Short mmCIF file of C-alpha atoms and ligand atoms in Angstrom, two decimals:
data_model
loop_
_atom_site.label_atom_id
_atom_site.label_comp_id
_atom_site.label_asym_id
_atom_site.label_seq_id
_atom_site.Cartn_x
_atom_site.Cartn_y
_atom_site.Cartn_z
CA UNK A 206 81.56 97.08 60.29
CA UNK A 207 79.70 94.57 62.44
CA UNK A 208 82.96 93.73 64.10
CA UNK A 209 83.64 97.38 64.81
CA UNK A 210 80.24 97.81 66.38
CA UNK A 211 80.79 94.71 68.46
CA UNK A 212 84.11 96.05 69.62
CA UNK A 213 82.62 99.34 70.66
CA UNK A 214 79.77 97.64 72.46
CA UNK A 215 82.09 95.19 74.09
CA UNK A 216 84.43 97.88 75.26
CA UNK A 217 81.57 99.83 76.74
CA UNK A 218 80.50 96.73 78.62
CA UNK A 219 83.97 95.92 79.81
CA UNK A 220 84.56 99.50 80.78
CA UNK A 221 81.60 99.47 83.03
CA UNK A 222 82.22 96.01 84.38
CA UNK A 223 85.96 95.90 84.83
CA UNK A 224 87.64 99.22 84.80
CA UNK A 225 85.14 101.42 86.51
CA UNK A 226 86.44 102.30 89.94
CA UNK A 227 84.39 100.43 92.45
CA UNK A 228 83.93 103.74 94.18
CA UNK A 229 80.68 104.26 95.96
CA UNK A 230 79.97 107.33 93.85
CA UNK A 231 80.92 105.93 90.50
CA UNK A 232 80.12 102.28 90.56
CA UNK A 233 76.73 101.15 89.50
CA UNK A 234 75.22 98.31 91.44
CA UNK A 235 76.76 95.12 90.14
CA UNK A 236 74.72 93.77 87.33
CA UNK A 237 74.24 90.05 87.24
CA UNK A 238 73.00 90.03 83.70
CA UNK A 239 76.65 90.46 82.71
CA UNK A 240 77.63 87.13 84.15
CA UNK A 241 78.74 84.63 81.58
CA UNK A 242 78.20 87.08 78.75
CA UNK A 243 80.80 87.17 76.08
CA UNK A 244 82.74 90.24 77.03
CA UNK A 245 85.80 89.60 74.95
CA UNK A 246 87.29 87.84 77.93
CA UNK A 247 85.52 85.50 80.24
CA UNK A 248 85.57 87.52 83.40
CA UNK A 249 83.02 86.84 86.08
CA UNK A 250 82.23 89.26 88.82
CA UNK A 251 79.73 87.52 91.04
CA UNK A 252 77.88 89.55 93.64
CA UNK A 253 79.18 89.14 97.14
CA UNK A 254 76.92 87.67 99.77
CA UNK A 255 76.15 89.90 102.74
CA UNK A 256 77.53 88.80 106.05
CA UNK A 257 74.66 87.67 108.26
CA UNK A 258 76.88 88.36 111.25
CA UNK A 259 76.09 85.03 112.88
CA UNK A 260 79.71 84.15 113.69
CA UNK A 261 81.98 86.18 115.95
CA UNK A 262 85.08 87.17 114.01
CA UNK A 263 88.02 84.79 114.53
CA UNK A 264 91.37 86.34 115.30
CA UNK A 265 94.62 84.86 114.08
CA UNK A 266 96.74 83.82 117.06
CA UNK A 267 99.93 85.75 117.77
CA UNK A 268 102.71 83.29 116.99
CA UNK A 269 104.79 82.27 119.99
CA UNK A 270 108.46 82.73 119.27
CA UNK A 271 110.81 79.77 119.64
CA UNK A 272 113.21 82.09 121.44
CA UNK A 273 113.43 85.83 121.98
CA UNK A 274 115.95 88.28 123.37
CA UNK A 275 116.08 92.07 123.05
CA UNK A 276 117.91 91.82 119.77
CA UNK A 277 116.82 88.55 118.29
CA UNK A 278 113.71 86.54 117.68
CA UNK A 279 113.24 83.04 116.31
CA UNK A 280 110.09 81.71 114.70
CA UNK A 281 109.02 78.57 112.90
CA UNK A 282 106.53 78.94 110.08
CA UNK A 283 105.17 75.70 108.68
CA UNK A 284 103.05 75.59 105.51
CA UNK A 285 100.64 72.73 105.88
CA UNK A 286 97.48 71.05 104.64
CA UNK A 287 94.48 70.47 106.78
CA UNK A 288 90.76 70.61 107.17
CA UNK A 289 88.84 73.52 108.57
CA UNK A 290 85.26 73.87 109.69
CA UNK A 291 84.44 77.14 107.97
CA UNK A 292 80.77 76.23 107.64
CA UNK A 293 79.02 74.43 110.50
CA UNK A 294 79.12 70.71 109.94
CA UNK A 295 81.45 70.80 106.92
CA UNK A 296 85.15 70.04 106.76
CA UNK A 297 86.81 72.08 104.03
CA UNK A 298 90.24 71.07 102.71
CA UNK A 299 92.45 74.08 103.25
CA UNK A 300 96.05 75.24 103.53
CA UNK A 301 97.54 77.25 106.35
CA UNK A 302 100.65 78.27 108.23
CA UNK A 303 101.08 76.49 111.57
CA UNK A 304 97.39 75.68 111.36
CA UNK A 305 94.91 74.30 108.88
CA UNK A 306 93.83 77.67 107.48
CA UNK A 307 95.49 81.08 107.07
CA UNK A 308 98.29 81.84 109.50
CA UNK A 309 99.29 83.42 112.78
CA UNK A 310 100.53 86.98 113.31
CA UNK A 311 104.31 87.24 113.49
CA UNK A 312 105.38 90.19 115.61
CA UNK A 313 108.86 91.63 115.34
CA UNK A 314 110.48 94.81 116.59
CA UNK A 315 112.45 97.30 114.60
CA UNK A 316 116.13 96.60 115.18
CA UNK A 317 115.65 92.92 115.92
CA UNK A 318 117.38 90.22 113.94
CA UNK A 319 114.75 87.73 112.92
CA UNK A 320 115.34 84.06 112.26
CA UNK A 321 112.52 82.17 110.63
CA UNK A 322 112.63 78.47 110.10
CA UNK A 323 110.40 78.10 107.06
CA UNK A 324 109.08 74.61 106.59
CA UNK A 325 107.15 73.10 103.71
CA UNK A 326 104.80 70.35 104.90
CA UNK A 327 102.69 70.60 101.74
CA UNK A 328 102.96 68.06 98.96
CA UNK A 329 103.89 70.72 96.43
CA UNK A 330 106.61 73.36 96.07
CA UNK A 331 106.11 76.64 97.83
CA UNK A 332 108.01 79.77 98.92
CA UNK A 333 107.62 82.14 101.87
CA UNK A 334 107.36 85.72 100.69
CA UNK A 335 107.39 88.61 103.18
CA UNK A 336 105.25 91.18 101.44
CA UNK A 337 106.27 94.72 102.33
CA UNK A 338 109.46 93.84 104.14
CA UNK A 339 112.70 95.62 103.30
CA UNK A 340 114.82 92.50 103.06
CA UNK A 341 117.61 91.03 100.91
CA UNK A 342 116.48 89.23 97.78
CA UNK A 343 117.85 85.94 99.07
CA UNK A 344 115.44 85.98 102.03
CA UNK A 345 112.49 87.61 100.30
CA UNK A 346 110.88 84.33 99.24
CA UNK A 347 110.23 85.14 95.62
CA UNK A 348 109.87 82.43 92.99
CA UNK A 349 113.63 81.71 93.06
CA UNK A 350 113.45 80.51 96.65
CA UNK A 351 111.56 77.28 96.22
CA UNK A 352 111.24 74.98 99.21
CA UNK A 353 110.49 71.41 98.23
CA UNK A 354 107.89 69.34 100.06
CA UNK A 355 109.31 68.09 103.35
CA UNK A 356 112.18 70.56 103.34
CA UNK A 357 112.91 73.59 105.43
CA UNK A 358 115.18 76.56 105.29
CA UNK A 359 116.17 79.16 107.83
CA UNK A 360 116.20 82.77 106.78
CA UNK A 361 117.69 85.64 108.75
CA UNK A 362 117.21 89.36 108.38
CA UNK A 363 117.39 92.52 110.42
CA UNK A 364 114.27 94.63 110.70
CA UNK A 365 115.12 98.15 109.67
CA UNK A 366 111.80 99.81 108.98
CA UNK A 367 109.11 101.41 111.09
CA UNK A 368 105.94 99.99 112.60
CA UNK A 369 103.71 98.50 109.91
CA UNK A 370 101.17 95.85 109.09
CA UNK A 371 102.74 93.57 106.50
CA UNK A 372 101.82 90.09 105.42
CA UNK A 373 103.30 86.89 104.07
CA UNK A 374 102.14 84.48 101.43
CA UNK A 375 103.54 81.91 98.99
CA UNK A 376 105.10 82.95 95.69
CA UNK A 377 105.84 79.78 93.68
CA UNK A 378 106.21 80.37 89.97
CA UNK A 379 102.83 80.12 88.27
CA UNK A 380 101.11 78.73 91.34
CA UNK A 381 100.64 81.63 93.70
CA UNK A 382 96.94 82.26 93.05
CA UNK A 383 95.88 78.73 93.97
CA UNK A 384 97.96 78.49 97.14
CA UNK A 385 96.74 81.83 98.43
CA UNK A 386 93.17 80.97 97.46
CA UNK A 387 93.43 77.73 99.43
CA UNK A 388 94.44 79.60 102.55
CA UNK A 389 98.13 80.47 102.66
CA UNK A 390 98.33 84.03 104.02
CA UNK A 391 99.44 85.43 107.35
CA UNK A 392 100.19 88.76 108.98
CA UNK A 393 103.53 90.25 109.89
CA UNK A 394 103.51 93.14 112.34
CA UNK A 395 106.48 95.40 112.84
CA UNK A 396 106.54 97.39 116.05
CA UNK A 397 108.83 100.21 117.02
CA UNK A 398 109.40 102.35 120.11
CA UNK A 399 108.29 105.61 118.55
CA UNK A 400 105.01 104.17 117.37
CA UNK A 401 104.54 102.56 120.78
CA UNK A 402 104.73 106.02 122.36
CA UNK A 403 101.85 107.26 120.25
CA UNK A 404 98.42 107.21 121.76
CA UNK A 405 96.88 104.73 119.34
CA UNK A 406 94.69 101.72 120.08
CA UNK A 407 97.08 98.78 120.33
CA UNK A 408 95.54 96.05 122.44
CA UNK A 409 95.26 93.09 120.16
CA UNK A 410 91.78 91.63 120.10
CA UNK A 411 90.40 94.39 122.34
CA UNK A 412 90.69 97.65 120.48
CA UNK A 413 93.08 96.58 117.71
CA UNK A 414 91.91 93.98 115.19
CA UNK A 415 93.29 92.63 111.93
CA UNK A 416 90.76 92.13 109.13
CA UNK A 417 92.04 89.85 106.38
CA UNK A 418 89.44 90.24 103.67
CA UNK A 419 89.14 87.56 100.99
CA UNK A 420 86.45 86.44 98.61
CA UNK A 421 86.12 82.75 97.86
CA UNK A 422 83.82 80.43 96.02
CA UNK A 423 82.84 77.15 97.67
CA UNK A 424 81.28 74.24 95.85
CA UNK A 425 78.24 72.33 97.09
CA UNK A 426 80.34 70.23 99.44
CA UNK A 427 81.82 73.49 100.75
CA UNK A 428 85.17 72.78 99.14
CA UNK A 429 87.51 75.29 97.58
CA UNK A 430 87.91 74.10 94.05
CA UNK A 431 90.37 76.42 92.36
CA UNK A 432 90.44 74.75 88.96
CA UNK A 433 86.66 74.93 88.84
CA UNK A 434 86.50 78.66 89.54
CA UNK A 435 89.75 79.60 87.85
CA UNK A 436 89.58 82.81 85.89
CA UNK A 437 92.64 83.99 84.00
CA UNK A 438 91.80 87.55 84.97
CA UNK A 439 91.55 86.73 88.61
CA UNK A 440 89.17 84.66 90.64
CA UNK A 441 86.31 86.54 92.19
CA UNK A 442 84.21 84.72 94.72
CA UNK A 443 80.71 85.17 96.05
CA UNK A 444 81.55 84.42 99.67
CA UNK A 445 83.45 86.86 101.83
CA UNK A 446 85.67 85.60 104.58
CA UNK A 447 87.19 87.90 107.16
CA UNK A 448 90.10 86.21 108.98
CA UNK A 449 88.68 82.99 107.55
CA UNK A 450 85.32 83.55 109.26
CA UNK A 451 82.22 83.26 107.14
CA UNK A 452 79.33 85.59 108.07
CA UNK A 453 81.44 87.39 110.66
CA UNK A 454 80.49 90.09 113.13
CA UNK A 455 82.73 91.97 115.52
CA UNK A 456 81.89 92.85 119.10
CA UNK A 457 83.60 96.03 120.29
CA UNK A 458 83.20 98.68 122.97
CA UNK A 459 81.99 102.26 122.57
CA UNK A 460 85.49 103.55 122.04
CA UNK A 461 88.13 104.13 119.40
CA UNK A 462 88.96 100.89 117.66
CA UNK A 463 91.81 100.24 115.23
CA UNK A 464 91.12 97.99 112.28
CA UNK A 465 94.05 96.75 110.22
CA UNK A 466 92.59 95.95 106.83
CA UNK A 467 94.34 93.66 104.37
CA UNK A 468 92.88 92.96 100.97
CA UNK A 469 94.09 89.37 100.72
CA UNK A 470 91.90 88.56 97.73
CA UNK A 471 93.14 87.18 94.44
CA UNK A 472 91.71 90.02 92.35
CA UNK A 473 88.71 91.76 93.88
CA UNK A 474 88.90 95.45 94.74
CA UNK A 475 86.97 96.82 97.68
CA UNK A 476 85.74 100.26 98.61
CA UNK A 477 85.08 100.20 102.32
CA UNK A 478 82.74 102.52 104.18
CA UNK A 479 80.54 102.56 107.25
CA UNK A 480 76.86 101.80 106.83
CA UNK A 481 75.81 105.07 108.48
CA UNK A 482 78.12 106.98 106.15
CA UNK A 483 80.10 108.50 109.01
CA UNK A 484 83.77 109.19 108.69
CA UNK A 485 86.64 107.14 110.04
CA UNK A 486 90.32 107.93 110.32
CA UNK A 487 93.06 106.32 108.30
CA UNK A 488 96.30 106.21 110.28
CA UNK A 489 98.51 103.88 108.24
CA UNK A 490 99.06 102.63 104.71
CA UNK A 491 101.02 99.60 103.42
CA UNK A 492 104.35 100.62 104.89
CA UNK A 493 103.29 102.13 108.20
CA UNK A 494 101.95 105.26 109.85
CA UNK A 495 100.89 108.21 107.76
CA UNK A 496 102.26 111.63 108.64
CA UNK A 497 98.91 112.65 110.01
CA UNK A 498 95.53 111.00 110.49
CA UNK A 499 93.25 111.35 107.46
CA UNK A 500 89.47 111.55 107.75
CA UNK A 501 87.70 109.48 105.14
CA UNK A 502 84.28 108.18 104.34
CA UNK A 503 85.47 105.69 101.76
CA UNK A 504 88.64 103.76 101.28
CA UNK A 505 89.65 101.67 98.29
CA UNK A 506 91.94 98.69 98.70
CA UNK A 507 93.12 96.64 95.75
CA UNK A 508 94.74 93.22 96.22
CA UNK A 509 97.58 93.19 98.76
CA UNK A 510 97.04 96.79 99.89
CA UNK A 511 96.68 97.47 103.60
CA UNK A 512 95.26 100.34 105.56
CA UNK A 513 94.86 100.88 109.26
CA UNK A 514 91.81 102.83 110.26
CA UNK A 515 90.45 104.01 113.59
CA UNK A 516 86.70 104.04 114.04
CA UNK A 517 85.39 106.04 116.96
CA UNK A 518 82.44 103.96 118.07
CA UNK A 519 81.68 106.40 120.89
CA UNK A 520 80.85 109.08 118.34
CA UNK A 521 78.81 107.03 115.93
CA UNK A 522 75.09 107.28 115.57
CA UNK A 523 72.74 104.41 114.74
CA UNK A 524 75.11 101.86 116.16
CA UNK A 525 72.32 99.25 116.20
CA UNK A 526 72.71 98.40 112.57
CA UNK A 527 76.27 99.48 112.10
CA UNK A 528 78.47 97.57 109.68
CA UNK A 529 81.49 97.83 107.46
CA UNK A 530 80.32 97.77 103.87
CA UNK A 531 81.92 97.46 100.48
CA UNK A 532 80.76 98.83 97.17
CA UNK A 533 77.18 99.98 97.20
CA UNK A 534 75.93 98.10 100.22
CA UNK A 535 77.44 94.68 100.67
CA UNK A 536 77.75 93.95 104.37
CA UNK A 537 81.32 92.86 105.09
CA UNK A 538 81.31 93.01 108.87
CA UNK A 539 78.43 93.98 111.16
CA UNK A 540 79.53 95.55 114.46
CA UNK A 541 78.05 94.64 117.77
CA UNK A 542 78.64 97.79 119.80
CA UNK A 543 78.69 97.24 123.56
CA UNK A 544 78.39 100.01 126.15
CA UNK A 545 81.41 98.94 128.13
CA UNK A 546 84.89 99.58 126.86
CA UNK A 547 87.09 96.62 126.20
CA UNK A 548 90.33 98.31 125.34
CA UNK A 549 92.69 100.79 126.90
CA UNK A 550 91.98 104.24 128.21
CA UNK A 551 90.88 107.16 126.16
CA UNK A 552 92.86 107.17 123.01
CA UNK A 553 93.92 110.43 121.42
CA UNK A 554 95.16 110.05 117.90
CA UNK A 555 98.20 112.33 117.60
CA UNK A 556 98.18 115.00 114.93
CA UNK A 557 101.66 114.10 113.80
CA UNK A 558 102.61 110.43 113.51
CA UNK A 559 105.39 110.23 110.97
CA UNK A 560 107.47 112.41 108.65
CA UNK A 561 107.54 111.03 105.16
CA UNK A 562 108.11 113.41 102.29
CA UNK A 563 109.03 113.31 98.66
CA UNK A 564 112.16 115.48 98.66
CA UNK A 565 112.76 118.32 96.19
CA UNK A 566 115.57 116.28 94.74
CA UNK A 567 113.26 113.33 94.16
CA UNK A 568 110.69 115.65 92.61
CA UNK A 569 113.21 116.93 90.10
CA UNK A 570 114.65 113.52 89.19
CA UNK A 571 114.13 112.11 85.71
CA UNK A 572 112.22 108.91 85.18
CA UNK A 573 114.81 106.14 84.85
CA UNK A 574 112.57 103.10 84.85
CA UNK A 575 109.49 102.89 82.67
CA UNK A 576 106.95 100.18 83.20
CA UNK A 577 103.96 99.62 80.96
CA UNK A 578 101.23 97.36 82.22
CA UNK A 579 99.17 95.93 79.43
CA UNK A 580 96.54 93.37 78.62
CA UNK A 581 94.13 91.07 80.31
CA UNK A 582 93.83 87.41 81.21
CA UNK A 583 96.51 85.27 79.53
CA UNK A 584 97.70 88.23 77.48
CA UNK A 585 99.02 90.34 80.34
CA UNK A 586 102.50 91.76 79.93
CA UNK A 587 104.91 94.29 81.39
CA UNK A 588 106.75 96.31 78.77
CA UNK A 589 105.41 93.90 76.19
CA UNK A 590 107.03 90.90 77.83
CA UNK A 591 106.09 88.12 80.13
CA UNK A 592 108.29 87.07 83.02
CA UNK A 593 111.38 85.10 82.10
CA UNK A 594 112.88 83.88 85.34
CA UNK A 595 116.31 83.83 83.67
CA UNK A 596 116.09 87.43 82.49
CA UNK A 597 116.95 90.47 84.60
CA UNK A 598 114.79 93.34 83.36
CA UNK A 599 116.35 96.18 85.32
CA UNK A 600 119.24 96.90 87.60
CA UNK A 601 119.39 99.48 90.37
CA UNK A 602 122.05 100.54 92.84
CA UNK A 603 121.49 99.73 96.46
CA UNK A 604 120.56 102.77 98.54
CA UNK A 605 119.91 105.01 95.54
CA UNK A 606 116.55 106.49 94.71
CA UNK A 607 115.23 106.14 91.19
CA UNK A 608 111.97 107.36 89.75
CA UNK A 609 109.85 104.61 88.31
CA UNK A 610 106.98 105.53 86.05
CA UNK A 611 104.20 103.00 85.80
CA UNK A 612 101.65 103.32 83.03
CA UNK A 613 98.50 101.24 82.80
CA UNK A 614 97.87 101.16 79.09
CA UNK A 615 94.23 101.05 78.06
CA UNK A 616 93.43 98.56 75.32
CA UNK A 617 90.59 98.27 72.86
CA UNK A 618 88.59 96.43 75.49
CA UNK A 619 88.94 99.34 77.90
CA UNK A 620 91.52 97.96 80.26
CA UNK A 621 91.30 97.29 83.94
CA UNK A 622 92.78 98.15 87.33
CA UNK A 623 96.19 96.62 87.96
CA UNK A 624 97.64 96.84 91.49
CA UNK A 625 101.39 97.24 90.96
CA UNK A 626 103.70 95.84 93.64
CA UNK A 627 107.47 95.88 94.18
CA UNK A 628 109.31 93.50 96.47
CA UNK A 629 111.92 94.48 99.02
CA UNK A 630 111.04 98.16 99.28
CA UNK A 631 108.58 100.70 100.59
CA UNK A 632 108.24 103.43 97.99
CA UNK A 633 106.73 106.90 97.91
CA UNK A 634 104.13 107.96 95.38
CA UNK A 635 105.36 111.17 93.73
CA UNK A 636 102.38 111.75 91.48
CA UNK A 637 99.37 110.16 89.88
CA UNK A 638 98.67 111.57 86.42
CA UNK A 639 100.98 114.46 87.28
CA UNK A 640 99.01 115.40 90.34
CA UNK A 641 99.86 114.96 93.98
CA UNK A 642 98.47 111.67 95.25
CA UNK A 643 95.54 111.79 97.65
CA UNK A 644 96.66 112.35 101.24
CA UNK A 645 96.22 108.75 102.27
CA UNK A 646 98.67 107.66 99.55
CA UNK A 647 101.43 109.94 100.81
CA UNK A 648 102.82 107.39 103.23
CA UNK A 649 104.98 104.39 102.43
CA UNK A 650 103.45 101.98 99.95
CA UNK A 651 104.49 98.69 98.41
CA UNK A 652 101.51 98.41 96.10
CA UNK A 653 99.86 101.14 94.11
CA UNK A 654 96.61 100.75 92.26
CA UNK A 655 96.40 102.00 88.67
CA UNK A 656 93.17 102.57 86.84
CA UNK A 657 93.23 102.06 83.12
CA UNK A 658 95.13 104.99 81.61
CA UNK A 659 96.81 106.02 84.86
CA UNK A 660 100.43 107.09 84.98
CA UNK A 661 102.08 106.96 88.36
CA UNK A 662 105.53 108.12 89.43
CA UNK A 663 107.25 106.43 92.34
CA UNK A 664 110.42 107.21 94.28
CA UNK A 665 111.93 103.76 94.75
CA UNK A 666 114.94 102.85 96.85
CA UNK A 667 116.23 99.40 97.74
CA UNK A 668 118.31 99.15 100.90
CA UNK A 669 119.18 95.50 100.48
CA UNK A 670 120.78 93.66 97.57
CA UNK A 671 119.35 90.86 95.52
CA UNK A 672 116.83 90.06 92.83
CA UNK A 673 113.39 91.48 93.46
CA UNK A 674 110.14 90.89 91.65
CA UNK A 675 107.75 93.62 90.59
CA UNK A 676 104.35 92.61 89.35
CA UNK A 677 100.64 93.02 89.16
CA UNK A 678 99.12 91.73 92.40
CA UNK A 679 96.11 90.24 90.73
CA UNK A 680 97.49 86.81 91.52
CA UNK A 681 96.36 85.24 88.28
CA UNK A 682 98.04 88.03 86.31
CA UNK A 683 101.21 87.41 88.29
CA UNK A 684 100.95 83.68 87.53
CA UNK A 685 100.38 84.54 83.87
CA UNK A 686 103.70 86.34 83.75
CA UNK A 687 102.79 89.96 84.49
CA UNK A 688 106.01 90.21 86.48
CA UNK A 689 109.55 91.38 86.03
CA UNK A 690 112.84 91.34 87.94
CA UNK A 691 115.11 94.07 89.16
CA UNK A 692 118.61 93.24 90.34
CA UNK A 693 119.95 95.42 93.12
CA UNK A 694 123.70 95.60 93.80
CU1 C2O B 981 102.40 89.95 97.78
CU2 C2O B 981 105.12 89.35 94.89
O1 C2O B 981 103.80 89.66 96.42
CU1 CU B 982 105.55 91.15 97.71
CU1 CU B 983 96.83 92.90 86.48
#
């Protein structure tokens, strides 16, 4: 009886702490009294510090190609260790690509053949995974494609998808969370002629900015100590970094500005909004431009999801105190709005940007792949199983659409959000709990967020052969085996 009561109590607590959408309307202010309490699993959700705005946002450099022609581009991407001054006067041990922390932006054009010399200068195994790219399994950089310390490998692929903001990160078996936490993450931009014709802000660092959003915990010496903060349900930090900048602010002109948001966190979900509660416009999701611009006041991003938004700073009121917030009122990024414009001419967001649709045929197709996400912490599974790297869980024919149904099974503790990701494809969301997805989820996606109890149908097609991973993108869940493999032939 006592046990029953405890279970009920515990599930109520966990429900409110873990599975409640972090929506502005639903979420209660985070409650610190929960920290360290026995909640059936030892999950900690520390409050995030507000950004004081004292540091101008750093921008990742655009990587210089080794060689480029119309049709081909060559890059070198080197995973390395280093030290970074994140906090004034402190050197933090970090990892990065071609730098000590995070990585550069790789830009490629649709139609180009890309050669990347991937190099491991770490003293541990790593892989180079191109998250969101439609690419053959052999070049996708999943856990099969280990590169040993000191070794390198060239991969080649042809870009055959539209303009999008993708990213890359390591994917070594059981060790992804720590390497990403320590700084391995970079951006991968695809450009195409059609998107270039559209009247969207596209001057990098002027009216077009990436925002890589990550929460970290630093120890007293300002070091990242993963084993110290490790949480089997996903590390949540108290310190927000945007593009690796602590306490960032962004100076922009009174004009339309494009922000490319990436939730690069291990497990934290964010609900972004503007501090004056005005609307902004979402123009792209994970896999590229939406059909039409969508006006929003709030936008949720779970780990690995991206969204591109345009904020019209010429139309905003109270720009003195303007900031990007998450949750109730945590300041992520204060804006410093200048009178003069820094970017291009007047931008007019087109009404029609893309044409993505779930076809009637896809709507009438039967579910042929069922995926059940279950559990928490060490007990996470997919279809009751943990990853076995020697087991192929599903097969699918190249170029053929199948309907995958993903179900996030609630458990006696309430359950939690799992962001579900598939490699090597951009899928379409057919339905969420039998309803049409919200408009901003009707573009291409490679990760879809499922609340506890949610059932989501996806139209999935692979255009390249190979073995692809699908998994929960809470990195610790992935490391704990919440991952499976589909073989495409
Ligand atoms: Cu972001 Cu398996 O990937
Ligand atoms: Cu991926
Ligand atoms: Cu998960």
